[in-house]
Amino acid sequence: MDVSYLLLILLVGALTTYFAGDKLASRVALLFSLASLGLSCYLLNLFNLGQNINFIAPWISQPNVSFALQADGLSIAMVLLTTALTPLIVFSSFGNEFKNAKSIYSLILFMSFAMVGTFLAADALLYYIFWELSLIPIYFIALLWGNGDAEERKKAVVKFFIYTLAGSLFMLVAFVFLYQRAGSFMIDDLYKMRITTQEQFWIFLAFFLAYAIKIPIIPFHTWQAKVYQKAPTVGTMLLSGIMLKMGLYSVIRWQIPLARFATVEYKNVFIGLSIAGVIYGSIVALRQKDLKKLLAYSSLAHVGLIAAGTYTLTLDGLRGSVLQMIAHGFVVVGLFFVAEIIYRRYETRTISEMGGIRAQSPKFTSMFLILVLASVALPTTFNFVGEFTVLYSLFQTNIWFAILGGTTIILGAYYMLKMFQYVMLGETNTKIFKDVTFNEGLTLVIIIAVLFFFGMYPKPITDLITPSLENILIQINRTN
Amino acid sequence: MNTLIAIVGLGVLCLIFEILNLRKALVPMTIIGLLAILGLTISEFNTPGSYYNNMIVVNKFSMAFSSLFIVLTVFLVALSHNFYENHQSKISDFIAIKIFLLSGAVAMVSFGNLAMFFLGIEVLSISLYVLAASNRLNLKSNEAGMKYFLMGSFASGIILFGICLVYGAMGTFDITEISGLSQSAELPVWFPIGIILLLIGMLFKIAAVPFHFWAPDVYEGSPSLTTATMSTLAKVVAMATLFKLLTAMNADLSYHFQIVIVIISMASMTVGNIMALKQANVKRMLAFSGISHAGFMLMTLLSTATSAGSLLYYATAYSLAGIAAFSVILYVCKNRENEDVVNFHGLGKTNPILAAVLTGALLSMAGIPIFSGFFAKLILFSQTIQAGYLVLVIVAVINSIISVGYYFKLILAMYTKEPNETRTGTPIIIYAVAVIAIILNLILGLFPSLVMDLLA
């Protein structure tokens, strides 16, 4: 049993979902995504037992490309994040009636396939192909099933597509350049290569363009809020929950080790840019009137902190970032789902039109409050572990980074609680708020359970990711 | 050699079919004949040879490209059945002209003598002039034919002039002899001038900037099937011929010559893409996109020693995507006055299969994985970086981004706009051609080695 089966299940799932027809599509998609979750847990077990679950086969002879999937702790953690969130996302959409449902569920599974491939690929070209493939489904999901004015949505989505494609094409040029030197696209061969600091600087920039747009880091974030707002909630969840983690994962896996001299030399600049994103995102979030946009900017602030953590190049920084990636993935999916639950009842996303829900639905209120608190990194939640570790590593690098980065918690608490206050509290709303259904409640409970469990006991994940992060650090600190 | 004879024989047969009143059987029989010829060509793939005092030289390069041309012709002939429905009486003429066009194309990649090369190019061009003007009651088609004929014959004249100068310098038409003589230190000044004139003539045929002005008008005015022929078959034929001409006559292109190629390549990509952004007519848009693809294909001339395989791959990827795109255009714009984007509104709802095919074709042209257009560009970039032209690759990348703009305009029109009228009828042949072409494109994307290693 190796990781290629995981890709196979998701791909077959995407096809089966399409041919299952509109009525069955959602259930078939859920089934296949659960199967992929089961398989990835099984693979995790095999990995922990020390078995070889890599899959390597020659693919193209000229240029020398192989279909290489390698799993280490880091990849497996990200794959688990993807396969755990996909069924949740599919399940969360059970209350929605999609036109042409078979297509959207099939696209969701296909996107999950591409993202899992991105996390596993050990061949630069294969990695690039999966990276690009994941863009096509989200483009159509956001374009065809999104909300709001069609023309405006079209503009936002096309901008997003061209932006990300432009960034990744420069990454492709960097890979081709590296290939010319190394004669291979395999990550191990690329790691072994020696190139001058000057060349590394350009490679770093090419990668940075691709990842900074995807994550997004200031000043490449302009596509984000509009697309998050316009995309259907499942699309927003996929984008914010998993897809932007592709960028962060790639920073750790590809950018830093391949351009290590350049990273070490300029890391303060990029930590600075990331922290600028934290502050900018938090301040802009304060002023948002649209719930989804507010969450988009809050997400911008949080991932800025994660990016800053990765660029510290310390074990704590990297570990904190990965933990926070996973934590943020769950919490952001939960928060967008809350926005969707409210939208299903009130058909609005404008914060001022909400309010007074607490009295009508206390269960929902408490779940929402837990998510809000998790998002602002309350101790005992998973996010606390992640954010605290990142801040600690920033503190070690430079105290000012930690102080500025720490504003995310203060400002975050302010805008999130203010939002909560306007959305949920106040005089009882005249519009009736039907209590959450069993399905909706289940989704939220699962997310909250995950956040609390790993908040109190993050050791399994830490143990899983630490060895592979140490390997990457050894690669970075190599002297020659 | 056998390929060429068989093709000409098939062309004559097409005309005889007309006399025998077998019009109904014409298209299937021609396709079967072409497939048989394809089999013949493939079976002879590993047996190079030369015929008639080196007039025809058959090698792997010519065999591989001939096979590609035959495959493209099969598609084009298959589409003819539906396209010429309204004038059944002439279908044999159209088919025969296409077959003769193919014979010219095959001659152009398997010449061993400049005289044969010129014969090939004239057979191809004259067939195209006729096809461009074949809708003779339509003013635009007439204009296109006339324009193409005037400009094309001018280019032919320049080519002929170039051949004369080469002959004057070398005293022979035979390209192996010319290649041998060109290695000597003292070259008469006529030789490089002759080569430049040949280059200009061929750049005209592939519609590279600044010799591209005819393309948009001719593409727009010609009947759609002729446009399909021009933008797929004729373009890759001319590109392959130019490649062969330059490699066969002087293997070491000088630095200055390479710089010229770099500039023409950059100009073609940039002008083609920027002009395409503003086009409302899909055929015109594809004409400009073809100009930019010509610019990409010219990049192969910078590393001629290794890039035959990548040219073949790029040409295959591009022309298969072109065939798929044009078969959808043929279906959508049948009985319409023009080919504006408006006609494609809502195709995603009315014809999901064809919309998906067109989306795939456009994604391939834009170079999105996993379609073969991506690998075509990747291999090209890789070789160009190896040849030391990183700047050209960066320009090409920026152009790839620009091209997404107009390819996606069409995709958006298909999926986000409401259909303005329902389309009836599902011509099975168009569906088949479109789907097979895009599947071939995908297979080549999944297994690029199938084509790449042919000319290794």
XYZ file of C-alpha atoms in Angstrom, chain A residues 3-437:
435
model
C 0.339 6.938 -1.220
C -0.609 6.660 -4.894
C -3.802 4.855 -3.856
C -4.890 7.968 -2.051
C -4.679 9.956 -5.262
C -6.433 7.177 -7.108
C -9.355 7.123 -4.665
C -9.868 10.858 -4.966
C -9.642 10.833 -8.754
C -12.007 7.891 -9.089
C -14.223 9.640 -6.574
C -14.333 12.774 -8.697
C -15.344 10.773 -11.772
C -17.875 8.626 -9.929
C -19.440 11.697 -8.376
C -19.882 13.239 -11.786
C -21.553 10.161 -13.193
C -23.665 9.538 -10.092
C -26.006 12.339 -11.111
C -27.198 15.423 -9.275
C -29.238 13.629 -6.613
C -26.592 11.258 -5.341
C -23.563 13.467 -5.969
C -23.206 14.892 -2.468
C -23.457 11.502 -0.792
C -21.045 9.843 -3.207
C -18.582 12.677 -2.701
C -18.864 12.330 1.078
C -18.317 8.600 0.809
C -15.184 8.958 -1.272
C -13.761 11.758 0.843
C -14.325 9.668 3.972
C -12.635 6.751 2.242
C -9.649 8.963 1.489
C -9.577 10.077 5.126
C -9.619 6.468 6.232
C -6.874 5.559 3.822
C -4.688 8.460 4.908
C -5.084 7.407 8.538
C -4.078 3.909 7.529
C -1.087 5.300 5.647
C -0.157 7.340 8.714
C -0.193 4.129 10.679
C 2.052 2.407 8.115
C 4.371 5.391 8.152
C 4.634 5.283 11.924
C 5.469 1.593 11.702
C 8.355 2.576 9.472
C 7.053 1.063 6.258
C 7.853 2.504 2.883
C 4.769 4.222 1.506
C 6.538 6.228 -1.203
C 5.672 5.712 -4.827
C 8.262 6.385 -7.518
C 7.919 5.531 -11.189
C 9.661 6.950 -14.248
C 7.350 9.128 -16.297
C 9.011 11.254 -18.971
C 12.466 10.460 -20.256
C 13.259 13.799 -21.837
C 13.231 16.016 -19.743
C 13.879 13.627 -16.909
C 10.671 13.611 -14.885
C 9.448 10.898 -12.589
C 6.111 10.321 -10.975
C 7.519 10.513 -7.477
C 5.364 10.756 -4.376
C 7.221 10.847 -1.107
C 5.662 11.062 2.293
C 7.401 12.396 5.343
C 5.821 13.647 8.526
C 5.193 17.100 7.128
C 3.495 15.848 3.962
C 1.407 13.376 5.878
C 0.260 16.062 8.285
C -0.812 18.258 5.373
C -2.458 15.344 3.570
C -4.374 14.523 6.729
C -5.471 18.134 6.971
C -6.758 17.970 3.390
C -8.490 14.637 3.692
C -10.009 15.592 7.054
C -11.319 18.920 5.837
C -12.687 17.645 2.511
C -15.425 15.462 4.047
C -16.236 18.268 6.475
C -16.572 20.723 3.616
C -18.680 18.321 1.611
C -20.827 17.533 4.636
C -21.235 21.190 5.526
C -22.779 21.835 2.113
C -25.571 19.306 2.623
C -27.954 22.111 3.451
C -27.293 23.861 0.140
C -29.087 23.195 -3.090
C -26.551 23.508 -5.871
C -27.492 23.761 -9.476
C -25.646 21.068 -11.369
C -24.588 19.457 -8.097
C -22.687 16.623 -9.729
C -20.197 19.044 -11.232
C -19.459 21.008 -8.083
C -18.953 17.934 -5.902
C -16.834 16.347 -8.571
C -14.733 19.528 -8.746
C -14.337 19.544 -4.948
C -12.970 16.013 -5.000
C -10.759 16.800 -7.974
C -9.370 19.780 -6.134
C -8.717 17.625 -3.106
C -6.892 15.226 -5.434
C -4.691 17.997 -6.798
C -3.919 19.367 -3.345
C -3.008 15.980 -1.932
C -0.757 15.547 -4.964
C 0.904 18.883 -4.281
C 1.666 17.874 -0.719
C 3.107 14.520 -1.730
C 4.997 15.276 -4.930
C 8.743 14.844 -4.629
C 9.448 15.736 -8.234
C 9.468 19.453 -8.919
C 7.589 19.199 -12.191
C 4.996 16.830 -10.819
C 4.587 19.184 -7.899
C 4.110 22.094 -10.298
C 1.506 20.185 -12.288
C -0.538 19.382 -9.190
C -0.116 22.962 -8.027
C -1.601 24.267 -11.265
C -4.270 21.591 -11.482
C -5.681 22.682 -8.157
C -6.314 26.102 -9.629
C -8.757 24.986 -12.316
C -11.475 23.479 -10.082
C -11.493 26.424 -7.678
C -11.730 28.777 -10.649
C -14.899 27.099 -11.844
C -16.321 26.640 -8.345
C -15.930 30.325 -7.554
C -17.090 31.413 -10.984
C -20.162 29.262 -11.477
C -21.552 28.736 -8.001
C -20.499 31.998 -6.418
C -22.795 34.719 -5.193
C -23.313 38.377 -5.828
C -23.283 40.222 -9.113
C -22.065 37.997 -11.953
C -19.932 40.633 -13.674
C -18.181 41.660 -10.486
C -17.601 38.061 -9.516
C -16.192 37.300 -12.938
C -13.708 40.129 -12.577
C -12.611 39.003 -9.124
C -12.217 35.378 -10.101
C -10.368 36.069 -13.329
C -8.030 38.395 -11.480
C -7.380 35.663 -8.956
C -6.693 33.143 -11.684
C -4.340 35.327 -13.675
C -2.542 36.462 -10.536
C -1.873 32.964 -9.284
C -1.011 31.640 -12.715
C 1.413 34.493 -13.302
C 3.131 33.820 -10.013
C 3.449 30.129 -10.578
C 4.824 30.518 -14.099
C 7.818 32.293 -12.619
C 8.191 29.388 -10.242
C 8.202 27.132 -13.292
C 11.035 29.145 -14.831
C 12.975 28.765 -11.590
C 12.433 25.016 -11.662
C 13.518 24.795 -15.286
C 16.621 26.782 -14.415
C 17.389 24.442 -11.519
C 16.767 21.463 -13.761
C 19.387 22.704 -16.189
C 21.890 22.669 -13.360
C 20.910 19.479 -11.609
C 19.772 17.367 -14.574
C 16.835 16.142 -12.561
C 13.620 17.412 -11.073
C 13.804 15.149 -8.018
C 13.757 17.108 -4.789
C 16.689 15.174 -3.315
C 18.868 16.022 -6.310
C 17.807 19.638 -6.190
C 18.632 19.779 -2.483
C 22.137 18.512 -3.162
C 22.893 21.143 -5.754
C 25.219 24.066 -5.213
C 24.355 27.429 -6.680
C 25.645 30.872 -5.910
C 23.890 33.264 -3.575
C 23.208 35.570 -6.481
C 21.348 32.859 -8.402
C 19.591 31.759 -5.245
C 18.308 35.251 -4.754
C 16.530 35.208 -8.119
C 15.200 31.736 -7.487
C 13.966 32.871 -4.113
C 12.156 35.786 -5.716
C 10.556 33.598 -8.388
C 9.272 31.235 -5.710
C 8.246 34.131 -3.546
C 6.047 35.523 -6.301
C 4.211 32.221 -6.587
C 3.813 31.653 -2.861
C 3.221 35.223 -1.775
C 0.278 35.399 -4.165
C -1.138 32.107 -2.996
C -0.718 32.655 0.760
C -1.237 35.783 0.314
C 1.473 38.039 1.712
C 1.343 41.819 1.352
C 1.441 43.349 -1.293
C 0.067 40.422 -3.296
C -3.125 40.011 -1.292
C -5.450 42.178 -3.361
C -7.292 39.290 -4.973
C -8.164 37.628 -1.702
C -11.027 39.442 -0.003
C -13.147 39.769 -3.156
C -12.750 36.138 -4.089
C -13.494 34.927 -0.557
C -16.586 37.077 -0.555
C -17.813 36.090 -4.007
C -17.024 32.390 -3.941
C -19.613 29.962 -2.598
C -18.867 28.970 0.975
C -17.462 25.591 -0.015
C -15.054 27.410 -2.341
C -14.023 29.829 0.389
C -13.467 26.927 2.753
C -11.319 25.111 0.209
C -9.349 28.269 -0.525
C -8.756 29.396 3.035
C -8.741 26.031 4.746
C -6.452 24.078 2.469
C -5.318 25.887 -0.634
C -3.405 28.703 1.017
C -1.645 26.071 3.118
C -0.238 24.803 -0.155
C 1.672 28.063 -0.387
C 2.925 27.864 3.195
C 3.852 24.215 2.842
C 5.739 25.017 -0.352
C 7.721 27.719 1.400
C 8.956 25.137 3.869
C 9.417 22.319 1.397
C 10.742 24.082 -1.697
C 11.563 27.732 -1.301
C 13.658 27.854 1.864
C 15.789 24.747 1.264
C 16.400 25.484 -2.417
C 17.377 29.108 -1.881
C 18.816 28.790 1.584
C 21.611 31.360 1.369
C 19.236 33.953 0.016
C 16.647 33.118 2.671
C 19.125 33.448 5.493
C 20.388 36.716 4.126
C 17.049 38.390 3.508
C 14.841 36.658 6.038
C 14.216 39.796 8.057
C 12.744 41.523 5.024
C 10.280 38.725 4.498
C 9.413 38.396 8.166
C 8.785 42.126 8.031
C 6.494 41.802 5.007
C 4.579 38.975 6.637
C 4.097 40.946 9.835
C 2.983 43.945 7.842
C 0.274 41.633 6.537
C -0.693 40.769 10.105
C -1.180 44.372 11.089
C -2.760 45.426 7.825
C -5.182 42.492 7.843
C -6.203 43.159 11.428
C -6.781 46.854 10.886
C -8.759 46.363 7.693
C -10.808 43.643 9.356
C -11.883 46.171 11.981
C -13.742 48.199 9.407
C -15.485 45.415 7.495
C -19.249 45.393 7.207
C -19.473 42.085 5.372
C -19.052 39.013 7.543
C -17.224 36.972 4.912
C -14.905 39.846 4.079
C -14.107 40.322 7.740
C -13.195 36.664 8.011
C -11.104 36.986 4.840
C -9.033 39.800 6.313
C -8.727 38.021 9.627
C -7.427 35.051 7.670
C -4.925 37.354 5.964
C -3.662 38.425 9.378
C -3.345 34.881 10.685
C -1.509 33.491 7.680
C 0.813 36.487 7.794
C 1.870 35.321 11.228
C 2.307 31.759 9.988
C 4.489 32.979 7.107
C 6.560 35.041 9.528
C 7.058 31.899 11.609
C 8.369 29.910 8.660
C 10.851 32.601 7.682
C 12.409 32.620 11.154
C 14.187 29.417 10.086
C 14.133 28.028 13.602
C 12.702 24.697 14.602
C 10.181 26.411 16.845
C 9.146 28.760 14.099
C 8.622 26.007 11.567
C 6.872 23.757 14.036
C 4.619 26.523 15.233
C 3.770 27.416 11.664
C 2.792 23.906 10.729
C 0.702 23.521 13.882
C -0.955 26.835 13.230
C -1.592 25.893 9.578
C -3.583 22.899 10.723
C -5.333 24.792 13.491
C -6.170 27.683 11.204
C -7.457 25.264 8.574
C -10.040 23.901 10.993
C -11.022 27.155 12.630
C -11.426 29.059 9.391
C -13.604 26.339 7.897
C -15.699 26.511 11.042
C -16.030 30.274 10.914
C -16.999 30.364 7.259
C -19.498 27.648 7.977
C -21.003 29.786 10.712
C -21.339 32.614 8.210
C -23.061 30.182 5.874
C -25.424 28.977 8.597
C -26.493 32.543 9.252
C -26.828 33.199 5.540
C -29.090 30.187 5.134
C -31.498 31.760 7.599
C -31.146 35.492 7.057
C -29.923 35.573 3.467
C -27.479 38.319 4.269
C -23.821 38.649 5.003
C -23.960 42.240 6.167
C -23.152 42.367 9.864
C -25.499 45.271 10.624
C -28.495 43.255 9.415
C -27.808 40.510 11.943
C -27.891 40.577 15.716
C -30.049 39.155 18.447
C -29.526 35.555 17.530
C -28.351 34.466 20.962
C -31.749 34.299 22.550
C -33.165 32.310 19.644
C -30.418 29.750 19.403
C -28.207 29.388 22.442
C -26.576 26.179 21.180
C -25.405 27.858 18.003
C -24.244 30.864 19.994
C -21.994 28.853 22.230
C -20.453 26.957 19.331
C -19.838 30.177 17.476
C -18.278 31.716 20.577
C -15.899 28.791 20.963
C -14.797 29.172 17.356
C -14.288 32.913 17.818
C -12.216 32.310 20.918
C -10.217 29.606 19.186
C -9.557 31.995 16.348
C -8.113 34.559 18.765
C -5.932 31.844 20.255
C -7.455 31.276 23.640
C -5.358 28.867 25.702
C -6.439 25.202 25.537
C -7.383 25.610 21.897
C -5.181 24.323 19.127
C -4.628 27.830 17.783
C -3.041 28.877 21.033
C -0.373 26.200 20.670
C 0.391 27.300 17.123
C 0.357 31.033 17.601
C 2.232 30.933 20.839
C 5.034 28.831 19.362
C 5.300 31.165 16.368
C 5.409 34.238 18.583
C 8.024 32.597 20.749
C 10.234 31.964 17.716
C 9.726 35.546 16.534
C 10.732 36.708 19.979
C 13.963 34.761 19.662
C 14.691 36.380 16.307
C 13.884 39.946 17.254
C 11.739 41.216 20.049
C 10.061 43.797 17.849
C 8.811 41.155 15.492
C 7.179 39.436 18.438
C 5.624 42.636 19.708
C 4.260 43.635 16.318
C 3.181 40.108 15.518
C 1.498 39.885 18.884
C -0.894 42.623 17.874
C -2.738 39.964 15.899
C -3.948 38.518 19.176
C -4.968 41.872 20.614
C -6.517 43.303 17.485
C -7.897 39.895 16.579
C -9.648 39.633 19.924
C -11.045 43.108 19.391
C -12.522 42.697 15.931
C -13.657 39.128 16.418
C -15.464 39.864 19.669
C -16.941 43.037 18.227
C -18.165 41.048 15.282
C -19.586 38.420 17.616
C -21.328 41.082 19.581
C -23.016 42.626 16.552
C -23.903 39.314 14.964
C -25.165 37.382 17.929
C -25.970 39.646 20.835
C -28.278 42.572 21.286
C -32.013 42.697 21.266
C -33.711 39.592 20.023
C -33.981 39.743 16.273
C -37.445 40.033 14.799
C -36.521 37.579 12.081
C -36.843 33.999 13.176
C -33.591 32.106 13.508
C -34.251 28.404 13.177
C -32.013 26.390 15.445
C -29.077 24.607 13.842
C -29.936 21.322 12.209
